[in-house]
mmCIF file of C-alpha atoms in Angstrom:
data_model
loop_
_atom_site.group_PDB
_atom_site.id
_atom_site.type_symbol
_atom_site.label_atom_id
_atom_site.label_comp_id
_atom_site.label_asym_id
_atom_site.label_seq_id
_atom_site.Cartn_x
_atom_site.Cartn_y
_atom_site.Cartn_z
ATOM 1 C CA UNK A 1 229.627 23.392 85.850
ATOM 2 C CA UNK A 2 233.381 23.468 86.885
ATOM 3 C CA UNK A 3 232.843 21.790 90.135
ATOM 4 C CA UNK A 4 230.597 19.251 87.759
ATOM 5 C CA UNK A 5 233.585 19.001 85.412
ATOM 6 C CA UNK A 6 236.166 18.063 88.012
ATOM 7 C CA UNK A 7 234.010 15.463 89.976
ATOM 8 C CA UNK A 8 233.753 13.764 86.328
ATOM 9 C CA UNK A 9 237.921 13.520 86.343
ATOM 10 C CA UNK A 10 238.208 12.447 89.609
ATOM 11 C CA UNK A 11 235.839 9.643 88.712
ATOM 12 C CA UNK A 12 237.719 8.555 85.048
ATOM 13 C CA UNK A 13 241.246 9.099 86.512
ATOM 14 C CA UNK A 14 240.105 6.329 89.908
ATOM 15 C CA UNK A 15 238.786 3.858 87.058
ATOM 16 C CA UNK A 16 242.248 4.190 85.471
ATOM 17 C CA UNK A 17 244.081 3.216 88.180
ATOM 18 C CA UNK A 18 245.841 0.525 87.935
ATOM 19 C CA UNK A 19 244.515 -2.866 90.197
ATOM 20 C CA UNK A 20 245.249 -5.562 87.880
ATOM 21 C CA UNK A 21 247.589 -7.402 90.595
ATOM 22 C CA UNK A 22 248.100 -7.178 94.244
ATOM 23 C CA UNK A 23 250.767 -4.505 93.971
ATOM 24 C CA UNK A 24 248.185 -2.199 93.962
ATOM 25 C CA UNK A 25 250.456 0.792 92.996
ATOM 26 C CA UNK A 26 247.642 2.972 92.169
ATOM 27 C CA UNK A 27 249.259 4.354 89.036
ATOM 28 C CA UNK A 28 247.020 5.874 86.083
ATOM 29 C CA UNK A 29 248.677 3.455 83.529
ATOM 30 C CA UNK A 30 247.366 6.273 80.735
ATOM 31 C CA UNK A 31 249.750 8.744 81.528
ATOM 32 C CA UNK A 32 252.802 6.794 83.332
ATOM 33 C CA UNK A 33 254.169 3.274 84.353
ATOM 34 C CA UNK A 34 253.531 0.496 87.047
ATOM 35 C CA UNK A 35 255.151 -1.565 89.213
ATOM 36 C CA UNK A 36 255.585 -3.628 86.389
ATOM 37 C CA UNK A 37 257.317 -1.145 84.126
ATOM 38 C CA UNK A 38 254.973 -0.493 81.574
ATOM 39 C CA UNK A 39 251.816 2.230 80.937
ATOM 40 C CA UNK A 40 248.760 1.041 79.023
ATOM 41 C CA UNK A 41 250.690 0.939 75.719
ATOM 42 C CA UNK A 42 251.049 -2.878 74.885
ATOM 43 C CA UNK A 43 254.638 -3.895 74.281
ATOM 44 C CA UNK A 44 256.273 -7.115 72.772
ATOM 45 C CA UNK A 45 259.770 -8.706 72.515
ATOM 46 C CA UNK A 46 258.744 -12.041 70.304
ATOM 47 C CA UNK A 47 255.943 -13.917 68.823
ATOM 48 C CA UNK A 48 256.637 -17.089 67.224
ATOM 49 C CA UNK A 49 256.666 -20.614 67.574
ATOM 50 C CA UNK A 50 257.998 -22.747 70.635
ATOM 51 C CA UNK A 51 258.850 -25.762 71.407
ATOM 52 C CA UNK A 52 259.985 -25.975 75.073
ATOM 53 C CA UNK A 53 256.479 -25.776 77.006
ATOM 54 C CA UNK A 54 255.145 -28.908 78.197
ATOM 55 C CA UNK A 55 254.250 -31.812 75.380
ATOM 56 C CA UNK A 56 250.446 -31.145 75.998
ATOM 57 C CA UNK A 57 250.803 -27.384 74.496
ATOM 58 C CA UNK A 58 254.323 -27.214 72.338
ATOM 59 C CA UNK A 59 252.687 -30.376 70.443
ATOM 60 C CA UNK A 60 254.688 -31.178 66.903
ATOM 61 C CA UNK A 61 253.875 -27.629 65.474
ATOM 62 C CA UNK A 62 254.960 -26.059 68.186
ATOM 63 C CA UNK A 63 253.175 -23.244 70.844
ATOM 64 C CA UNK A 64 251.966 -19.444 69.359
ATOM 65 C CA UNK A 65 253.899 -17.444 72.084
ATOM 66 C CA UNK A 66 253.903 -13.686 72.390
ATOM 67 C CA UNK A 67 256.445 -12.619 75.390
ATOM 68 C CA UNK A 68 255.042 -9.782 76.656
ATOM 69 C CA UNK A 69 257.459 -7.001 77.676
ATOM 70 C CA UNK A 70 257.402 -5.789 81.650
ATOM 71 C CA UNK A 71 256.540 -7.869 84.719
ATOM 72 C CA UNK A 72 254.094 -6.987 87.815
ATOM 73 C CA UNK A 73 256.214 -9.556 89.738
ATOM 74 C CA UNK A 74 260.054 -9.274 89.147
ATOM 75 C CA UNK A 75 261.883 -11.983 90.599
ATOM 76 C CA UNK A 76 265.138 -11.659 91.197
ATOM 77 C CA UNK A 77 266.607 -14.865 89.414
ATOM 78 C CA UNK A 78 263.713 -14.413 86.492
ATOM 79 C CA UNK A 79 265.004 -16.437 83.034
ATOM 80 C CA UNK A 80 263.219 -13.953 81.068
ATOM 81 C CA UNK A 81 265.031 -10.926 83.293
ATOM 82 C CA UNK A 82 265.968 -8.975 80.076
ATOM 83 C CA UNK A 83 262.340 -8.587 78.607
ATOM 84 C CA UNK A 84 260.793 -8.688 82.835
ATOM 85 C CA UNK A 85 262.917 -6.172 83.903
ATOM 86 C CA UNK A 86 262.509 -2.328 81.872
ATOM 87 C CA UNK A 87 265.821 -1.349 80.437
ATOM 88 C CA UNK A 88 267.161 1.759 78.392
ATOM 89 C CA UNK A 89 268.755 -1.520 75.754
ATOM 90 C CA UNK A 90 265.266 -3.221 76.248
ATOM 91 C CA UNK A 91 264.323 -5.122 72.775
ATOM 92 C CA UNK A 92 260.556 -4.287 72.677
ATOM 93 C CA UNK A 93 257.816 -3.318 69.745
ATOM 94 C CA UNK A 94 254.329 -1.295 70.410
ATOM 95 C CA UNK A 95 251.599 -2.874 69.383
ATOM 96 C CA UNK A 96 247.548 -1.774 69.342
ATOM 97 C CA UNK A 97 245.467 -4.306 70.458
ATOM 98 C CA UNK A 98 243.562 -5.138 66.751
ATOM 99 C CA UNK A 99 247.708 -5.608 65.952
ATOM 100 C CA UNK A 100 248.139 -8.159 68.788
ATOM 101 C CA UNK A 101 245.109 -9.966 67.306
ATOM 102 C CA UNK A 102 246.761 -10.176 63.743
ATOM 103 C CA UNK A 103 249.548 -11.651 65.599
ATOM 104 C CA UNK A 104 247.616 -14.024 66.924
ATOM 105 C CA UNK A 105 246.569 -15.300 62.853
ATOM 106 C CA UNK A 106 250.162 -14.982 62.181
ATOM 107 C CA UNK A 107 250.774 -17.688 64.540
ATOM 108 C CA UNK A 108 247.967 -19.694 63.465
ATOM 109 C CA UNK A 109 249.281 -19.298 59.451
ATOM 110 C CA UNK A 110 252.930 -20.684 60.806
ATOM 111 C CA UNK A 111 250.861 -24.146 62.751
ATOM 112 C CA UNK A 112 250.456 -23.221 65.991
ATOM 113 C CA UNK A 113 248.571 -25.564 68.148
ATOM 114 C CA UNK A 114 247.759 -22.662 70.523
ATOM 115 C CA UNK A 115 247.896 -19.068 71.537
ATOM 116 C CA UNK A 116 250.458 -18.530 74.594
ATOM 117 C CA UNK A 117 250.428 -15.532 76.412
ATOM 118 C CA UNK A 118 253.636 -15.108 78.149
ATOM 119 C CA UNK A 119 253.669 -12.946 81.287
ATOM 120 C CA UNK A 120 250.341 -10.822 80.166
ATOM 121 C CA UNK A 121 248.567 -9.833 83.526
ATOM 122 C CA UNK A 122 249.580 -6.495 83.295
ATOM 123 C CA UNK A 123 248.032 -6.204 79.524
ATOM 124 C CA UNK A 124 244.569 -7.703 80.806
ATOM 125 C CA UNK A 125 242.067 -5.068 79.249
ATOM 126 C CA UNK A 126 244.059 -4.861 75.871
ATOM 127 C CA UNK A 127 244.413 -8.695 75.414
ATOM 128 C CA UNK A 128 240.930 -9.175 76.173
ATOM 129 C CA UNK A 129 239.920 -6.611 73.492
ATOM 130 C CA UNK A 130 242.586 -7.948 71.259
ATOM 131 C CA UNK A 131 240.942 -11.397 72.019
ATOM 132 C CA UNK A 132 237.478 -10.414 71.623
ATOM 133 C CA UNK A 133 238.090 -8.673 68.246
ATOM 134 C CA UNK A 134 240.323 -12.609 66.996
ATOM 135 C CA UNK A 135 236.969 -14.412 67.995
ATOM 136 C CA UNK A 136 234.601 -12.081 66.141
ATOM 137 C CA UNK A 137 237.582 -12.530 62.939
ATOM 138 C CA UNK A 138 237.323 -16.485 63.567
ATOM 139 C CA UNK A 139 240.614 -17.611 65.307
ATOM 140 C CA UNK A 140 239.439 -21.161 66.683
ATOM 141 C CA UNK A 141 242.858 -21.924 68.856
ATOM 142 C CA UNK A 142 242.886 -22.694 72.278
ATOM 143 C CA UNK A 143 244.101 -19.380 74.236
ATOM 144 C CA UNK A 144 246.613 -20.420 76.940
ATOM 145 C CA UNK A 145 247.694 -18.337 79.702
ATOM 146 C CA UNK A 146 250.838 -18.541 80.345
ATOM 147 C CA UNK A 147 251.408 -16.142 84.322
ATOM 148 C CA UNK A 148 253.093 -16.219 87.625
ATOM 149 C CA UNK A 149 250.039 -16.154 88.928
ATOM 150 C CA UNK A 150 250.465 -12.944 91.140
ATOM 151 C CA UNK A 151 246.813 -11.304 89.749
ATOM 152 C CA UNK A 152 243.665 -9.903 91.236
ATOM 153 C CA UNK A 153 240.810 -12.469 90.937
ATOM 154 C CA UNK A 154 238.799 -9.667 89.770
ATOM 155 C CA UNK A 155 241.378 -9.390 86.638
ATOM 156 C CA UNK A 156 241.020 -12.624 86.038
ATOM 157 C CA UNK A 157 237.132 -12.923 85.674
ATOM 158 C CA UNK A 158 237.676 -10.470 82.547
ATOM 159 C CA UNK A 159 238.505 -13.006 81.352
ATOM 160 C CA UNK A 160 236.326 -15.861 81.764
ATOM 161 C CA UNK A 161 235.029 -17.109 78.846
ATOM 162 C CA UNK A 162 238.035 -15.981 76.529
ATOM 163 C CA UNK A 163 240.835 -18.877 78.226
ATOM 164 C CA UNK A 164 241.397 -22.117 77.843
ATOM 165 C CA UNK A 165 244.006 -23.286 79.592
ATOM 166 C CA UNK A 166 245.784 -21.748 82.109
ATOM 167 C CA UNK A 167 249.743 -21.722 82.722
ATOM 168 C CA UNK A 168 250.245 -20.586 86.544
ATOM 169 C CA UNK A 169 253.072 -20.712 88.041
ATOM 170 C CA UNK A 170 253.333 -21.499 91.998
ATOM 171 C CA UNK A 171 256.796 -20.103 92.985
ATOM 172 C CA UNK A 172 256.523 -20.185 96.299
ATOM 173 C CA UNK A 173 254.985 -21.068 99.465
ATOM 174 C CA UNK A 174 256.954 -19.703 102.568
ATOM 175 C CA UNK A 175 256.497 -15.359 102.362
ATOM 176 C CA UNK A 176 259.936 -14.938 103.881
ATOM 177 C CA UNK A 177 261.089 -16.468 100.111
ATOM 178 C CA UNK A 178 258.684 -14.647 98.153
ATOM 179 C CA UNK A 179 259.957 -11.306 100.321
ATOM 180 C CA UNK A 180 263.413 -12.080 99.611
ATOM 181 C CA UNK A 181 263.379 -12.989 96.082
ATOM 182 C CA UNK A 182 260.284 -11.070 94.970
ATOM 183 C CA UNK A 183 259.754 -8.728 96.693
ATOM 184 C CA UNK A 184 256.081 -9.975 97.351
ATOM 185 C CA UNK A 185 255.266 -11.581 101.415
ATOM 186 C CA UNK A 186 251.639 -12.018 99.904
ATOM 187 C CA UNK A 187 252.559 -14.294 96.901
ATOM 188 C CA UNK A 188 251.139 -17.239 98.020
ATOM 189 C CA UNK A 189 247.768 -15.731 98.859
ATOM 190 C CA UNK A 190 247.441 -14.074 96.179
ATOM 191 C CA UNK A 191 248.479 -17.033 93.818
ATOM 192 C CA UNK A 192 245.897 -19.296 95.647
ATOM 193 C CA UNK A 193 243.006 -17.221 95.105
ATOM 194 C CA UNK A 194 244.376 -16.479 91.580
ATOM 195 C CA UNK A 195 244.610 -20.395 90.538
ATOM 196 C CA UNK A 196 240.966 -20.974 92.250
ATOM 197 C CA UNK A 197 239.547 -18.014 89.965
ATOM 198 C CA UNK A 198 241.254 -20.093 86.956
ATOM 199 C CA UNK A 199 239.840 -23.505 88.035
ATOM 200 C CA UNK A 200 236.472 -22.312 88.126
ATOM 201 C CA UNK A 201 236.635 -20.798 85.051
ATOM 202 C CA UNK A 202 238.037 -23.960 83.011
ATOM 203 C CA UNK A 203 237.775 -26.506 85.395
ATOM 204 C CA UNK A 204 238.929 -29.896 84.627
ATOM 205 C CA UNK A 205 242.031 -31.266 81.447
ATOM 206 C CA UNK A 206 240.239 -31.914 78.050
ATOM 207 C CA UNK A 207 242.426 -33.576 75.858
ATOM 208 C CA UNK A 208 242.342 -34.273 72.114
ATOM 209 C CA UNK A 209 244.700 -35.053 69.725
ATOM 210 C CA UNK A 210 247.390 -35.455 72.229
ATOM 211 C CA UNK A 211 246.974 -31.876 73.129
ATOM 212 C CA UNK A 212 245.790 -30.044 76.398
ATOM 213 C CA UNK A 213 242.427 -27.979 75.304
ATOM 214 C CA UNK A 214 241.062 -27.275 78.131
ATOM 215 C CA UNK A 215 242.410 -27.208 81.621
ATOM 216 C CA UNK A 216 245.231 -26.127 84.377
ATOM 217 C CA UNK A 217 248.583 -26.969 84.447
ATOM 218 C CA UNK A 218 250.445 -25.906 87.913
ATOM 219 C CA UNK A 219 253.908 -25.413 87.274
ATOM 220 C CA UNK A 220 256.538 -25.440 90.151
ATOM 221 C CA UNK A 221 260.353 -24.618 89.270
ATOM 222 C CA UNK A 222 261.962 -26.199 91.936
ATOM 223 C CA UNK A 223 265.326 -23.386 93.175
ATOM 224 C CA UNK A 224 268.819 -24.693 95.059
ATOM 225 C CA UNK A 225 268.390 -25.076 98.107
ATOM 226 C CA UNK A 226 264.742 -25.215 98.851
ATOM 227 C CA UNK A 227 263.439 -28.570 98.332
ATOM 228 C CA UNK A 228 261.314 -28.080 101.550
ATOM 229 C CA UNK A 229 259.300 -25.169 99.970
ATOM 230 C CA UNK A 230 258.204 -27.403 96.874
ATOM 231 C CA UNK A 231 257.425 -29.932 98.821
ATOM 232 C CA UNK A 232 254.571 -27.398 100.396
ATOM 233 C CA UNK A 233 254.077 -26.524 97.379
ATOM 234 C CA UNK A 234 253.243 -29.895 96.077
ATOM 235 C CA UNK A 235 251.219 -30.811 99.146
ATOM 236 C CA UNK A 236 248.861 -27.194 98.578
ATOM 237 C CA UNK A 237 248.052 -28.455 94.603
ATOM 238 C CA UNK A 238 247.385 -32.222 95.324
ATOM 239 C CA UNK A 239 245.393 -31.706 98.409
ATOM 240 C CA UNK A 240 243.392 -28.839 96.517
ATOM 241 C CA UNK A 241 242.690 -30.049 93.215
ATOM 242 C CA UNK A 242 244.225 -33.853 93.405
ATOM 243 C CA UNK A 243 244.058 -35.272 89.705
ATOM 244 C CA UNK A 244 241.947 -32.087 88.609
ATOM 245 C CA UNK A 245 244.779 -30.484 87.241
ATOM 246 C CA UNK A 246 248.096 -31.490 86.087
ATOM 247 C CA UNK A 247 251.213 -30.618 87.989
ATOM 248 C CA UNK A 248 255.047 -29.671 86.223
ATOM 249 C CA UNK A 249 257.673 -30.407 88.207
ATOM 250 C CA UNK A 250 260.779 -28.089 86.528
ATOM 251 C CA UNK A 251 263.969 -28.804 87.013
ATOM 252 C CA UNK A 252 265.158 -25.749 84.507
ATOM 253 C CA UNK A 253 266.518 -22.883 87.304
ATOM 254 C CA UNK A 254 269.181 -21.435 85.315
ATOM 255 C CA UNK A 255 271.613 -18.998 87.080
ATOM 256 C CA UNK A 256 271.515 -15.850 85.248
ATOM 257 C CA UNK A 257 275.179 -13.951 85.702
ATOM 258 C CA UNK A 258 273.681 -11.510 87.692
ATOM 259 C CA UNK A 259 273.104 -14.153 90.192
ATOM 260 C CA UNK A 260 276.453 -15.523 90.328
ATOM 261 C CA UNK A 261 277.559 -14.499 93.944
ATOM 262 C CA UNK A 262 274.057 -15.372 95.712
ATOM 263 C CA UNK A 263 274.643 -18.482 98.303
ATOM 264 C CA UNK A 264 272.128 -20.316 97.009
ATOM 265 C CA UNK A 265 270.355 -19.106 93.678
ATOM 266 C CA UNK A 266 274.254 -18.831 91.995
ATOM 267 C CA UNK A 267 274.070 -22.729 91.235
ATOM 268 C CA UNK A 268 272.193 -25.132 89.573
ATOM 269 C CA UNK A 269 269.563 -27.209 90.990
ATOM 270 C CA UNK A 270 271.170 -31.135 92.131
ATOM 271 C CA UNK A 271 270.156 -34.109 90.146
ATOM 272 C CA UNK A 272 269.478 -35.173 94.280
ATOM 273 C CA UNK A 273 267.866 -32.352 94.630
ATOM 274 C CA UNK A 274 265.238 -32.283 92.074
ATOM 275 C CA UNK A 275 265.094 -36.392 92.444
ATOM 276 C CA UNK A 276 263.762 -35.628 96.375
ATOM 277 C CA UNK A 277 261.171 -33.104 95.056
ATOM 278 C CA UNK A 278 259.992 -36.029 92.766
ATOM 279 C CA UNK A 279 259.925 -38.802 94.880
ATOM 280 C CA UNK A 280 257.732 -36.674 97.550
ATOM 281 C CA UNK A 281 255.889 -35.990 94.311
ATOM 282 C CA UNK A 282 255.179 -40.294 93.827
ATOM 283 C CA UNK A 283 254.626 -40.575 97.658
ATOM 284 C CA UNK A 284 251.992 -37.926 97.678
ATOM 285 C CA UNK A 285 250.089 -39.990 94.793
ATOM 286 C CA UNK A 286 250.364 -37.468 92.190
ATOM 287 C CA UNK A 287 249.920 -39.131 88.573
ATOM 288 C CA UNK A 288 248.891 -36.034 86.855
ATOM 289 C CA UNK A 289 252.126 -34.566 86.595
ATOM 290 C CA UNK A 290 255.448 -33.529 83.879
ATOM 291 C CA UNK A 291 258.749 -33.741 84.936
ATOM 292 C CA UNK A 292 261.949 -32.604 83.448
ATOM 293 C CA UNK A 293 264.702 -35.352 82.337
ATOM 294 C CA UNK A 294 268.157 -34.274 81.237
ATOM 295 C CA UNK A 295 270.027 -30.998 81.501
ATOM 296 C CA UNK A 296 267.301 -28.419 80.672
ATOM 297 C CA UNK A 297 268.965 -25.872 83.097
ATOM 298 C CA UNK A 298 270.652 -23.724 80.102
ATOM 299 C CA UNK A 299 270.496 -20.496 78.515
ATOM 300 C CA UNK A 300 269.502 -22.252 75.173
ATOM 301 C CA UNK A 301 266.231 -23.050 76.572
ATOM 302 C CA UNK A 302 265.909 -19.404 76.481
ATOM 303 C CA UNK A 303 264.729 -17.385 73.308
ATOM 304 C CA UNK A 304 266.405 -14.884 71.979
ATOM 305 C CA UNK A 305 263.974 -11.636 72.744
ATOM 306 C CA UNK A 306 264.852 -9.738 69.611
ATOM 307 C CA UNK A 307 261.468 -9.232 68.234
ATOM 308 C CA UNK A 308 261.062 -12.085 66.487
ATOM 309 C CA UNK A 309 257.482 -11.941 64.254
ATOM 310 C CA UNK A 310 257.001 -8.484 64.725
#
């Protein structure tokens, strides 16, 4: 009966571990945290309205995004470094997963266009159920996820069927960057398969009202100094997916204090700079595509993470 007993807890405590991204850090996310910070307790710094994502999602009402707290990728020039990176001072509320889904109708109540999950791979199981339980309630909003695209295809297929559109980054191409500033030589890999697992699952834009419902939208911030590496970058989406998805060209890097002394990531991206990356954009043939126009490369762009709708 003992031995019985103990081959059962070997069994649950292996399904526990954590392999929601390619870190693989085999931690029981039950009892302590991840790579990413957090344990299986769902945390969030803000949920509210925004305005800043591309025209397709912010709309006029403006997007439903809920920042989730922790990151499974952690770069080191992240915009979002306060609520990405775990802190003692770290602004963040628990919430249950039917409490994430009454978050979700708040959103809806205030006019927004969309649900926007901000940096949620980690929180996979508990959105879905959060998800599952909005649908059964009657939330009719198109579920965007918003991710840096560094995910396990199979924790992405748990949720096929629940997104709409899907929000993945592509930081980088060249694994010496992705080592240096991430901490991750597999990123691109990983992102690939990650972004193929998304297009199957939604497959081509849908469009109404002015609004993305359906669809993928690539986005690519370009960083100082390495306009090469978004070129790759550009050449990977258009000759994968050509006009199948849209592509955002960012020009927002802002350079967080702690980044002030780095020889590259300390300064702003060049109006030539980001001009190059677009014109190898036009030459390539992309139309699909969002650019950025005017400084956006400051700390406004930012929200505040002090827990905003909770």
């Amino acid at each position: 009966m003992n031995e019985e007993r103990s081959r059962t807890e070997i069994s649950e405590a292996k399904q526990n571990i954590c392999g929601l991204c390619p870190r693989e850090c085999t931690v029981d996310r039950s009892t302590a945290a991840g790579f990413c910070g957090m344990t299986d307790t769902i945390l969030v710094s803000r949920a509210a309205l925004h305005m800043w994502e591309e025209p397709v999602i912010s709309g006029t009402n403006g997007s439903g995004t809920v920042f989730f707290t922790g990151c499974n990728l952690k770069c080191i020039f992240c915009q979002n470094y306060e609520i990405a990176h775990t802190s003692p001072d770290m602004r963040a509320k628990a919430v249950t997963p039917d409490a994430l889904s009454d978050l979700f109708f708040m959103l809806k109540e205030k006019g927004a266009h969309n649900i926007n999950l901000v940096t949620p791979t980690h929180f996979i199981p508990q959105i879905r159920e959060a998800l599952l339980t909005a649908r059964t309630r009657g939330l009719n909003l198109p579920i965007v996820y918003n991710t840096s695209s560094y995910e396990t295809v199979g924790a992405l297929r748990m949720l096929a069927g629940l997104i709409d559109v899907y929000l993945p980054d592509l930081k980088f191409c060249d694994p010496a960057l992705s080592k240096e500033y991430a901490n991750a030589p597999d990123y691109f890999d990983a992102a690939q398969a990650a972004i193929r697992e998304m297009f199957r699952q939604v497959g081509e834009p849908v469009f109404a009202d002015g609004l993305m419902k359906k669809g993928i939208i690539a986005r690519h911030l370009v960083l100082p100094g390495h306009t090469n590496d978004s070129k790759n970058i550009l050449d990977y989406l258009y000759e994968t997916y050509h006009d199948r998805i849209y592509i955002s060209i960012m020009n927002q890097y802002t350079p967080m204090p702690r980044m002030k002394d780095h020889p590259l990531l300390g300064r702003k991206v060049t109006k030539r700079e980001y001009e190059r990356v677009i014109d190898y954009a036009l030459d390539l043939g992309i139309q699909n595509a969002f650019i950025q126009e005017g400084d956006v490369a400051k700390e406004s762009f930012i929200p505040p993470f002090d827990l905003t709708g909770l």
